[in-house]
Amino acid sequence: MYKIPASTLFLGKNLVFVPECHSTNTLALQLCQNSGPVEGTLVITPNQTAGRGQRGNGWEAEPGKNFTFSLILKPGTLAIKDQFYLNIFTSLALRDYLADKKFTAVRVKWPNDLYVGSKKVCGILVESQISGNKFSHVVVGIGLNVNQQTFGTDTATSLSVLTGKEFDLQTELETLLTFVEARYLQLREGKLNLLMEDYLNVLYGLNKSLTFDVGGVIAEGMIAGVDESGRLRVLMGEKEHVFGVKEVGYKVG
Ligand code: BTN
C-alpha cells in the first residue's frame, strides 16, 4: 500500500493501488475508457504479472521490490505531432531523479531507457489515446528497479545493486513523482526546445561512433539526434539515416 504523496501538486493525488495486476498500463488504459480518471491518477501495484515493454517485449519485476506504475495524463496543449516529447519529459524526469541520487554516468538510451553506466535501471512505456487532433489520455508507464538483487540478464541493475543500500519505496515514490511532475509542467508550459536540448545532452551515443544492427546488417555510424517524430538520426558515412524503434539496435557500452 502507498500513501498519497504530499509533495506533488497533482501527480498521484488520485491513487489506484492494486495488490496485483497484469500490467498497470493496461489497467490505466481500461480506466481511461470507463470513467476518465482525473489527470495525474497513479495506478500502482507491487506485483505486476505480465508487464509490457517496448517493441512488444515483456517487463519482469520481482514482486514487492520495484516500481511498476502508470500515470494518467491529459496534455491538452501538446500537438499530436509532438508526441515524442512525452518520452522526452519522462526520460528526463527519471534522469533528474537518478542524478539527484548522485549516480554518475546516467544516460538515456533512445528512445527512453535509463542506464547507469552500461546497465539498464528503468524502462518507460508511453501509450496514448487520441481523439480528433488531441490526446484524450496519455498513459506513462514506469518500471524502475529499486530493491531487486538479481536479474535474468546481465545488462539490468537496480538502485540497490548500484549502491548496496535498501530503499524505502514510499519515500522514493514521493521523490520520483516530484521530478516527474516538474518535467511534465515544462511540457505543459510548451518548453519543448528546453526539453529537447536537455534530452540531447543526456542521450547515449550522441556524436560518438557506435555499431548498429539494421535488420541484421552491421554498420558503423554516429547518432546525430532525433527528428521531429522521435526517430533516431544516424550518420553512416556521408549519409544520414532515420530509424524507428523497431528498425535499429545498438548496445550501451
Ligand atoms: C521497456 O523498457 O521496454 C519499457 C518497460 C516499461 C515497464 C512499465 S512497468 C509499469 C508499466 N506497466 C507495464 O505493463 N509496462 C510499464
PDB file of N, CA, C and O in Angstrom, residues 184-251:
ATOM      1  N   TYR A 184       6.922  17.383 -16.356  1.00  0.00           N
ATOM      2  CA  TYR A 184       5.632  17.421 -17.062  1.00  0.00           C
ATOM      3  C   TYR A 184       5.112  18.853 -17.157  1.00  0.00           C
ATOM      4  O   TYR A 184       4.542  19.257 -18.169  1.00  0.00           O
ATOM      5  N   LEU A 185       5.346  19.627 -16.111  1.00  0.00           N
ATOM      6  CA  LEU A 185       4.910  21.031 -16.148  1.00  0.00           C
ATOM      7  C   LEU A 185       5.673  21.785 -17.235  1.00  0.00           C
ATOM      8  O   LEU A 185       5.104  22.642 -17.917  1.00  0.00           O
ATOM      9  N   GLN A 186       6.941  21.454 -17.427  1.00  0.00           N
ATOM     10  CA  GLN A 186       7.692  22.078 -18.530  1.00  0.00           C
ATOM     11  C   GLN A 186       7.032  21.744 -19.868  1.00  0.00           C
ATOM     12  O   GLN A 186       6.911  22.590 -20.751  1.00  0.00           O
ATOM     13  N   LEU A 187       6.608  20.509 -20.006  1.00  0.00           N
ATOM     14  CA  LEU A 187       5.925  20.102 -21.239  1.00  0.00           C
ATOM     15  C   LEU A 187       4.629  20.891 -21.409  1.00  0.00           C
ATOM     16  O   LEU A 187       4.343  21.432 -22.480  1.00  0.00           O
ATOM     17  N   ARG A 188       3.858  20.971 -20.329  1.00  0.00           N
ATOM     18  CA  ARG A 188       2.563  21.666 -20.409  1.00  0.00           C
ATOM     19  C   ARG A 188       2.741  23.154 -20.695  1.00  0.00           C
ATOM     20  O   ARG A 188       1.877  23.788 -21.280  1.00  0.00           O
ATOM     21  N   GLU A 189       3.896  23.690 -20.220  1.00  0.00           N
ATOM     22  CA  GLU A 189       4.164  25.115 -20.476  1.00  0.00           C
ATOM     23  C   GLU A 189       4.753  25.345 -21.868  1.00  0.00           C
ATOM     24  O   GLU A 189       5.123  26.463 -22.214  1.00  0.00           O
ATOM     25  N   GLY A 190       4.908  24.279 -22.625  1.00  0.00           N
ATOM     26  CA  GLY A 190       5.377  24.406 -24.006  1.00  0.00           C
ATOM     27  C   GLY A 190       6.877  24.600 -24.142  1.00  0.00           C
ATOM     28  O   GLY A 190       7.350  25.078 -25.179  1.00  0.00           O
ATOM     29  N   LYS A 191       7.626  24.210 -23.109  1.00  0.00           N
ATOM     30  CA  LYS A 191       9.081  24.409 -23.170  1.00  0.00           C
ATOM     31  C   LYS A 191       9.754  23.264 -23.933  1.00  0.00           C
ATOM     32  O   LYS A 191      10.628  22.551 -23.402  1.00  0.00           O
ATOM     33  N   LEU A 192       9.322  23.094 -25.162  1.00  0.00           N
ATOM     34  CA  LEU A 192       9.784  21.929 -25.930  1.00  0.00           C
ATOM     35  C   LEU A 192      11.255  22.055 -26.324  1.00  0.00           C
ATOM     36  O   LEU A 192      11.983  21.053 -26.322  1.00  0.00           O
ATOM     37  N   ASN A 193      11.684  23.260 -26.638  1.00  0.00           N
ATOM     38  CA  ASN A 193      13.102  23.430 -27.016  1.00  0.00           C
ATOM     39  C   ASN A 193      14.024  23.073 -25.863  1.00  0.00           C
ATOM     40  O   ASN A 193      15.038  22.406 -26.041  1.00  0.00           O
ATOM     41  N   LEU A 194      13.641  23.510 -24.682  1.00  0.00           N
ATOM     42  CA  LEU A 194      14.434  23.211 -23.491  1.00  0.00           C
ATOM     43  C   LEU A 194      14.482  21.693 -23.247  1.00  0.00           C
ATOM     44  O   LEU A 194      15.540  21.111 -22.978  1.00  0.00           O
ATOM     45  N   LEU A 195      13.314  21.056 -23.382  1.00  0.00           N
ATOM     46  CA  LEU A 195      13.259  19.601 -23.160  1.00  0.00           C
ATOM     47  C   LEU A 195      14.141  18.879 -24.176  1.00  0.00           C
ATOM     48  O   LEU A 195      14.886  17.957 -23.815  1.00  0.00           O
ATOM     49  N   MET A 196      14.085  19.306 -25.431  1.00  0.00           N
ATOM     50  CA  MET A 196      14.910  18.655 -26.461  1.00  0.00           C
ATOM     51  C   MET A 196      16.398  18.861 -26.176  1.00  0.00           C
ATOM     52  O   MET A 196      17.205  17.927 -26.295  1.00  0.00           O
ATOM     53  N   GLU A 197      16.725  20.073 -25.791  1.00  0.00           N
ATOM     54  CA  GLU A 197      18.143  20.363 -25.503  1.00  0.00           C
ATOM     55  C   GLU A 197      18.650  19.477 -24.353  1.00  0.00           C
ATOM     56  O   GLU A 197      19.716  18.866 -24.446  1.00  0.00           O
ATOM     57  N   ASP A 198      17.856  19.394 -23.301  1.00  0.00           N
ATOM     58  CA  ASP A 198      18.257  18.565 -22.150  1.00  0.00           C
ATOM     59  C   ASP A 198      18.330  17.085 -22.544  1.00  0.00           C
ATOM     60  O   ASP A 198      19.213  16.344 -22.099  1.00  0.00           O
ATOM     61  N   TYR A 199      17.386  16.668 -23.373  1.00  0.00           N
ATOM     62  CA  TYR A 199      17.360  15.257 -23.812  1.00  0.00           C
ATOM     63  C   TYR A 199      18.631  14.928 -24.599  1.00  0.00           C
ATOM     64  O   TYR A 199      19.289  13.911 -24.342  1.00  0.00           O
ATOM     65  N   LEU A 200      18.977  15.788 -25.531  1.00  0.00           N
ATOM     66  CA  LEU A 200      20.173  15.517 -26.355  1.00  0.00           C
ATOM     67  C   LEU A 200      21.436  15.517 -25.489  1.00  0.00           C
ATOM     68  O   LEU A 200      22.370  14.771 -25.753  1.00  0.00           O
ATOM     69  N   ASN A 201      21.413  16.309 -24.443  1.00  0.00           N
ATOM     70  CA  ASN A 201      22.580  16.349 -23.546  1.00  0.00           C
ATOM     71  C   ASN A 201      22.811  15.050 -22.793  1.00  0.00           C
ATOM     72  O   ASN A 201      23.920  14.791 -22.340  1.00  0.00           O
ATOM     73  N   VAL A 202      21.743  14.272 -22.609  1.00  0.00           N
ATOM     74  CA  VAL A 202      21.903  13.020 -21.850  1.00  0.00           C
ATOM     75  C   VAL A 202      21.729  11.786 -22.736  1.00  0.00           C
ATOM     76  O   VAL A 202      21.740  10.660 -22.246  1.00  0.00           O
ATOM     77  N   LEU A 203      21.582  12.015 -24.034  1.00  0.00           N
ATOM     78  CA  LEU A 203      21.349  10.889 -24.951  1.00  0.00           C
ATOM     79  C   LEU A 203      22.633  10.087 -25.148  1.00  0.00           C
ATOM     80  O   LEU A 203      23.669  10.639 -25.542  1.00  0.00           O
ATOM     81  N   TYR A 204      22.540   8.803 -24.874  1.00  0.00           N
ATOM     82  CA  TYR A 204      23.715   7.938 -25.041  1.00  0.00           C
ATOM     83  C   TYR A 204      24.146   7.909 -26.508  1.00  0.00           C
ATOM     84  O   TYR A 204      23.325   7.723 -27.403  1.00  0.00           O
ATOM     85  N   GLY A 205      25.418   8.079 -26.722  1.00  0.00           N
ATOM     86  CA  GLY A 205      25.993   7.872 -28.053  1.00  0.00           C
ATOM     87  C   GLY A 205      25.932   9.066 -28.976  1.00  0.00           C
ATOM     88  O   GLY A 205      26.370   8.954 -30.135  1.00  0.00           O
ATOM     89  N   LEU A 206      25.420  10.215 -28.502  1.00  0.00           N
ATOM     90  CA  LEU A 206      25.327  11.363 -29.400  1.00  0.00           C
ATOM     91  C   LEU A 206      26.727  11.762 -29.881  1.00  0.00           C
ATOM     92  O   LEU A 206      27.642  11.951 -29.070  1.00  0.00           O
ATOM     93  N   ASN A 207      26.878  11.844 -31.184  1.00  0.00           N
ATOM     94  CA  ASN A 207      28.158  12.229 -31.822  1.00  0.00           C
ATOM     95  C   ASN A 207      29.312  11.278 -31.508  1.00  0.00           C
ATOM     96  O   ASN A 207      30.472  11.683 -31.537  1.00  0.00           O
ATOM     97  N   LYS A 208      28.976  10.026 -31.155  1.00  0.00           N
ATOM     98  CA  LYS A 208      30.031   9.034 -30.885  1.00  0.00           C
ATOM     99  C   LYS A 208      29.889   7.888 -31.889  1.00  0.00           C
ATOM    100  O   LYS A 208      28.779   7.547 -32.291  1.00  0.00           O
ATOM    101  N   SER A 209      31.002   7.265 -32.204  1.00  0.00           N
ATOM    102  CA  SER A 209      30.947   6.127 -33.131  1.00  0.00           C
ATOM    103  C   SER A 209      30.366   4.910 -32.426  1.00  0.00           C
ATOM    104  O   SER A 209      30.799   4.555 -31.332  1.00  0.00           O
ATOM    105  N   LEU A 210      29.387   4.288 -33.061  1.00  0.00           N
ATOM    106  CA  LEU A 210      28.746   3.104 -32.485  1.00  0.00           C
ATOM    107  C   LEU A 210      28.540   2.076 -33.587  1.00  0.00           C
ATOM    108  O   LEU A 210      28.531   2.418 -34.775  1.00  0.00           O
ATOM    109  N   THR A 211      28.320   0.824 -33.156  1.00  0.00           N
ATOM    110  CA  THR A 211      27.995  -0.227 -34.120  1.00  0.00           C
ATOM    111  C   THR A 211      26.489  -0.478 -34.079  1.00  0.00           C
ATOM    112  O   THR A 211      25.933  -0.745 -33.013  1.00  0.00           O
ATOM    113  N   PHE A 212      25.850  -0.386 -35.218  1.00  0.00           N
ATOM    114  CA  PHE A 212      24.391  -0.535 -35.313  1.00  0.00           C
ATOM    115  C   PHE A 212      24.041  -1.840 -36.019  1.00  0.00           C
ATOM    116  O   PHE A 212      24.763  -2.286 -36.906  1.00  0.00           O
ATOM    117  N   ASP A 213      22.927  -2.397 -35.590  1.00  0.00           N
ATOM    118  CA  ASP A 213      22.358  -3.562 -36.267  1.00  0.00           C
ATOM    119  C   ASP A 213      21.075  -3.091 -36.958  1.00  0.00           C
ATOM    120  O   ASP A 213      20.089  -2.765 -36.296  1.00  0.00           O
ATOM    121  N   VAL A 214      21.133  -3.050 -38.260  1.00  0.00           N
ATOM    122  CA  VAL A 214      19.960  -2.588 -39.011  1.00  0.00           C
ATOM    123  C   VAL A 214      19.379  -3.794 -39.742  1.00  0.00           C
ATOM    124  O   VAL A 214      19.857  -4.172 -40.810  1.00  0.00           O
ATOM    125  N   GLY A 215      18.410  -4.437 -39.110  1.00  0.00           N
ATOM    126  CA  GLY A 215      17.783  -5.615 -39.711  1.00  0.00           C
ATOM    127  C   GLY A 215      18.791  -6.704 -40.041  1.00  0.00           C
ATOM    128  O   GLY A 215      18.705  -7.334 -41.097  1.00  0.00           O
ATOM    129  N   GLY A 216      19.775  -6.928 -39.161  1.00  0.00           N
ATOM    130  CA  GLY A 216      20.770  -7.980 -39.365  1.00  0.00           C
ATOM    131  C   GLY A 216      22.027  -7.497 -40.068  1.00  0.00           C
ATOM    132  O   GLY A 216      23.034  -8.197 -40.097  1.00  0.00           O
ATOM    133  N   VAL A 217      21.990  -6.305 -40.618  1.00  0.00           N
ATOM    134  CA  VAL A 217      23.182  -5.742 -41.269  1.00  0.00           C
ATOM    135  C   VAL A 217      23.927  -4.885 -40.245  1.00  0.00           C
ATOM    136  O   VAL A 217      23.329  -4.011 -39.600  1.00  0.00           O
ATOM    137  N   ILE A 218      25.215  -5.174 -40.072  1.00  0.00           N
ATOM    138  CA  ILE A 218      26.011  -4.443 -39.082  1.00  0.00           C
ATOM    139  C   ILE A 218      26.704  -3.268 -39.767  1.00  0.00           C
ATOM    140  O   ILE A 218      27.333  -3.437 -40.824  1.00  0.00           O
ATOM    141  N   ALA A 219      26.571  -2.104 -39.153  1.00  0.00           N
ATOM    142  CA  ALA A 219      27.154  -0.912 -39.779  1.00  0.00           C
ATOM    143  C   ALA A 219      27.638   0.060 -38.708  1.00  0.00           C
ATOM    144  O   ALA A 219      27.042   0.163 -37.634  1.00  0.00           O
ATOM    145  N   GLU A 220      28.712   0.756 -39.021  1.00  0.00           N
ATOM    146  CA  GLU A 220      29.221   1.788 -38.109  1.00  0.00           C
ATOM    147  C   GLU A 220      28.484   3.098 -38.379  1.00  0.00           C
ATOM    148  O   GLU A 220      28.117   3.392 -39.521  1.00  0.00           O
ATOM    149  N   GLY A 221      28.310   3.863 -37.334  1.00  0.00           N
ATOM    150  CA  GLY A 221      27.651   5.158 -37.521  1.00  0.00           C
ATOM    151  C   GLY A 221      27.761   6.007 -36.277  1.00  0.00           C
ATOM    152  O   GLY A 221      28.413   5.632 -35.300  1.00  0.00           O
ATOM    153  N   MET A 222      27.087   7.130 -36.340  1.00  0.00           N
ATOM    154  CA  MET A 222      27.157   8.096 -35.253  1.00  0.00           C
ATOM    155  C   MET A 222      25.767   8.701 -35.050  1.00  0.00           C
ATOM    156  O   MET A 222      25.154   9.158 -36.030  1.00  0.00           O
ATOM    157  N   ILE A 223      25.266   8.681 -33.827  1.00  0.00           N
ATOM    158  CA  ILE A 223      23.941   9.278 -33.588  1.00  0.00           C
ATOM    159  C   ILE A 223      24.052  10.792 -33.743  1.00  0.00           C
ATOM    160  O   ILE A 223      24.904  11.427 -33.117  1.00  0.00           O
ATOM    161  N   ALA A 224      23.157  11.343 -34.569  1.00  0.00           N
ATOM    162  CA  ALA A 224      23.188  12.784 -34.806  1.00  0.00           C
ATOM    163  C   ALA A 224      22.038  13.499 -34.106  1.00  0.00           C
ATOM    164  O   ALA A 224      21.970  14.725 -34.115  1.00  0.00           O
ATOM    165  N   GLY A 225      21.123  12.737 -33.512  1.00  0.00           N
ATOM    166  CA  GLY A 225      19.994  13.352 -32.807  1.00  0.00           C
ATOM    167  C   GLY A 225      18.713  12.600 -33.092  1.00  0.00           C
ATOM    168  O   GLY A 225      18.762  11.419 -33.486  1.00  0.00           O
ATOM    169  N   VAL A 226      17.587  13.244 -32.846  1.00  0.00           N
ATOM    170  CA  VAL A 226      16.289  12.646 -33.178  1.00  0.00           C
ATOM    171  C   VAL A 226      15.533  13.636 -34.059  1.00  0.00           C
ATOM    172  O   VAL A 226      15.726  14.846 -33.938  1.00  0.00           O
ATOM    173  N   ASP A 227      14.697  13.122 -34.948  1.00  0.00           N
ATOM    174  CA  ASP A 227      13.942  14.047 -35.802  1.00  0.00           C
ATOM    175  C   ASP A 227      12.645  14.457 -35.106  1.00  0.00           C
ATOM    176  O   ASP A 227      12.384  14.066 -33.963  1.00  0.00           O
ATOM    177  N   GLU A 228      11.815  15.217 -35.813  1.00  0.00           N
ATOM    178  CA  GLU A 228      10.625  15.787 -35.163  1.00  0.00           C
ATOM    179  C   GLU A 228       9.624  14.721 -34.744  1.00  0.00           C
ATOM    180  O   GLU A 228       8.812  14.944 -33.849  1.00  0.00           O
ATOM    181  N   SER A 229       9.718  13.512 -35.318  1.00  0.00           N
ATOM    182  CA  SER A 229       8.811  12.436 -34.867  1.00  0.00           C
ATOM    183  C   SER A 229       9.469  11.504 -33.865  1.00  0.00           C
ATOM    184  O   SER A 229       8.903  10.476 -33.527  1.00  0.00           O
ATOM    185  N   GLY A 230      10.676  11.826 -33.459  1.00  0.00           N
ATOM    186  CA  GLY A 230      11.335  10.997 -32.456  1.00  0.00           C
ATOM    187  C   GLY A 230      12.136   9.855 -33.042  1.00  0.00           C
ATOM    188  O   GLY A 230      12.637   8.995 -32.316  1.00  0.00           O
ATOM    189  N   ARG A 231      12.255   9.830 -34.384  1.00  0.00           N
ATOM    190  CA  ARG A 231      13.090   8.783 -34.979  1.00  0.00           C
ATOM    191  C   ARG A 231      14.562   9.116 -34.786  1.00  0.00           C
ATOM    192  O   ARG A 231      14.936  10.303 -34.718  1.00  0.00           O
ATOM    193  N   LEU A 232      15.379   8.069 -34.700  1.00  0.00           N
ATOM    194  CA  LEU A 232      16.803   8.273 -34.439  1.00  0.00           C
ATOM    195  C   LEU A 232      17.511   8.659 -35.733  1.00  0.00           C
ATOM    196  O   LEU A 232      17.379   7.981 -36.750  1.00  0.00           O
ATOM    197  N   ARG A 233      18.269   9.755 -35.655  1.00  0.00           N
ATOM    198  CA  ARG A 233      19.065  10.179 -36.817  1.00  0.00           C
ATOM    199  C   ARG A 233      20.474   9.627 -36.651  1.00  0.00           C
ATOM    200  O   ARG A 233      21.132   9.856 -35.632  1.00  0.00           O
ATOM    201  N   VAL A 234      20.901   8.866 -37.652  1.00  0.00           N
ATOM    202  CA  VAL A 234      22.232   8.250 -37.567  1.00  0.00           C
ATOM    203  C   VAL A 234      23.015   8.579 -38.837  1.00  0.00           C
ATOM    204  O   VAL A 234      22.540   8.356 -39.951  1.00  0.00           O
ATOM    205  N   LEU A 235      24.209   9.080 -38.609  1.00  0.00           N
ATOM    206  CA  LEU A 235      25.095   9.388 -39.732  1.00  0.00           C
ATOM    207  C   LEU A 235      25.932   8.149 -40.038  1.00  0.00           C
ATOM    208  O   LEU A 235      26.646   7.632 -39.169  1.00  0.00           O
ATOM    209  N   MET A 236      25.784   7.632 -41.247  1.00  0.00           N
ATOM    210  CA  MET A 236      26.566   6.464 -41.665  1.00  0.00           C
ATOM    211  C   MET A 236      27.334   6.868 -42.910  1.00  0.00           C
ATOM    212  O   MET A 236      26.723   7.117 -43.960  1.00  0.00           O
ATOM    213  N   GLY A 237      28.641   6.955 -42.776  1.00  0.00           N
ATOM    214  CA  GLY A 237      29.431   7.514 -43.870  1.00  0.00           C
ATOM    215  C   GLY A 237      29.012   8.960 -44.064  1.00  0.00           C
ATOM    216  O   GLY A 237      28.911   9.733 -43.123  1.00  0.00           O
ATOM    217  N   GLU A 238      28.685   9.299 -45.288  1.00  0.00           N
ATOM    218  CA  GLU A 238      28.298  10.677 -45.607  1.00  0.00           C
ATOM    219  C   GLU A 238      26.792  10.894 -45.450  1.00  0.00           C
ATOM    220  O   GLU A 238      26.316  12.017 -45.509  1.00  0.00           O
ATOM    221  N   LYS A 239      26.075   9.787 -45.289  1.00  0.00           N
ATOM    222  CA  LYS A 239      24.617   9.861 -45.409  1.00  0.00           C
ATOM    223  C   LYS A 239      23.921   9.775 -44.049  1.00  0.00           C
ATOM    224  O   LYS A 239      24.323   8.982 -43.190  1.00  0.00           O
ATOM    225  N   GLU A 240      22.859  10.586 -43.888  1.00  0.00           N
ATOM    226  CA  GLU A 240      22.078  10.479 -42.653  1.00  0.00           C
ATOM    227  C   GLU A 240      20.873   9.572 -42.880  1.00  0.00           C
ATOM    228  O   GLU A 240      20.158   9.721 -43.871  1.00  0.00           O
ATOM    229  N   HIS A 241      20.685   8.630 -41.929  1.00  0.00           N
ATOM    230  CA  HIS A 241      19.536   7.727 -41.992  1.00  0.00           C
ATOM    231  C   HIS A 241      18.642   8.013 -40.792  1.00  0.00           C
ATOM    232  O   HIS A 241      19.133   8.442 -39.749  1.00  0.00           O
ATOM    233  N   VAL A 242      17.339   7.741 -40.934  1.00  0.00           N
ATOM    234  CA  VAL A 242      16.467   7.848 -39.757  1.00  0.00           C
ATOM    235  C   VAL A 242      15.808   6.496 -39.510  1.00  0.00           C
ATOM    236  O   VAL A 242      15.422   5.802 -40.450  1.00  0.00           O
ATOM    237  N   PHE A 243      15.730   6.135 -38.227  1.00  0.00           N
ATOM    238  CA  PHE A 243      15.220   4.818 -37.870  1.00  0.00           C
ATOM    239  C   PHE A 243      14.102   4.931 -36.837  1.00  0.00           C
ATOM    240  O   PHE A 243      14.184   5.714 -35.891  1.00  0.00           O
ATOM    241  N   GLY A 244      13.079   4.093 -37.007  1.00  0.00           N
ATOM    242  CA  GLY A 244      12.060   3.922 -35.980  1.00  0.00           C
ATOM    243  C   GLY A 244      12.545   2.919 -34.943  1.00  0.00           C
ATOM    244  O   GLY A 244      13.582   2.265 -35.134  1.00  0.00           O
ATOM    245  N   VAL A 245      11.770   2.778 -33.869  1.00  0.00           N
ATOM    246  CA  VAL A 245      12.207   1.967 -32.721  1.00  0.00           C
ATOM    247  C   VAL A 245      12.542   0.521 -33.099  1.00  0.00           C
ATOM    248  O   VAL A 245      13.501  -0.055 -32.590  1.00  0.00           O
ATOM    249  N   LYS A 246      11.748  -0.045 -34.013  1.00  0.00           N
ATOM    250  CA  LYS A 246      11.969  -1.465 -34.325  1.00  0.00           C
ATOM    251  C   LYS A 246      13.008  -1.662 -35.415  1.00  0.00           C
ATOM    252  O   LYS A 246      13.312  -2.782 -35.793  1.00  0.00           O
ATOM    253  N   GLU A 247      13.552  -0.584 -35.932  1.00  0.00           N
ATOM    254  CA  GLU A 247      14.391  -0.718 -37.127  1.00  0.00           C
ATOM    255  C   GLU A 247      15.885  -0.756 -36.868  1.00  0.00           C
ATOM    256  O   GLU A 247      16.655  -1.020 -37.787  1.00  0.00           O
ATOM    257  N   VAL A 248      16.295  -0.458 -35.649  1.00  0.00           N
ATOM    258  CA  VAL A 248      17.732  -0.379 -35.397  1.00  0.00           C
ATOM    259  C   VAL A 248      18.043  -0.826 -33.966  1.00  0.00           C
ATOM    260  O   VAL A 248      17.228  -0.639 -33.058  1.00  0.00           O
ATOM    261  N   GLY A 249      19.217  -1.451 -33.797  1.00  0.00           N
ATOM    262  CA  GLY A 249      19.659  -1.854 -32.463  1.00  0.00           C
ATOM    263  C   GLY A 249      21.115  -1.467 -32.247  1.00  0.00           C
ATOM    264  O   GLY A 249      21.872  -1.377 -33.207  1.00  0.00           O
ATOM    265  N   TYR A 250      21.463  -1.211 -31.005  1.00  0.00           N
ATOM    266  CA  TYR A 250      22.861  -0.968 -30.642  1.00  0.00           C
ATOM    267  C   TYR A 250      22.994  -1.163 -29.140  1.00  0.00           C
ATOM    268  O   TYR A 250      22.008  -1.098 -28.401  1.00  0.00           O
ATOM    269  N   LYS A 251      24.224  -1.418 -28.721  1.00  0.00           N
ATOM    270  CA  LYS A 251      24.445  -1.706 -27.294  1.00  0.00           C
ATOM    271  C   LYS A 251      25.015  -0.494 -26.571  1.00  0.00           C
ATOM    272  O   LYS A 251      25.733   0.312 -27.170  1.00  0.00           O
TER     273      LYS A 251
END
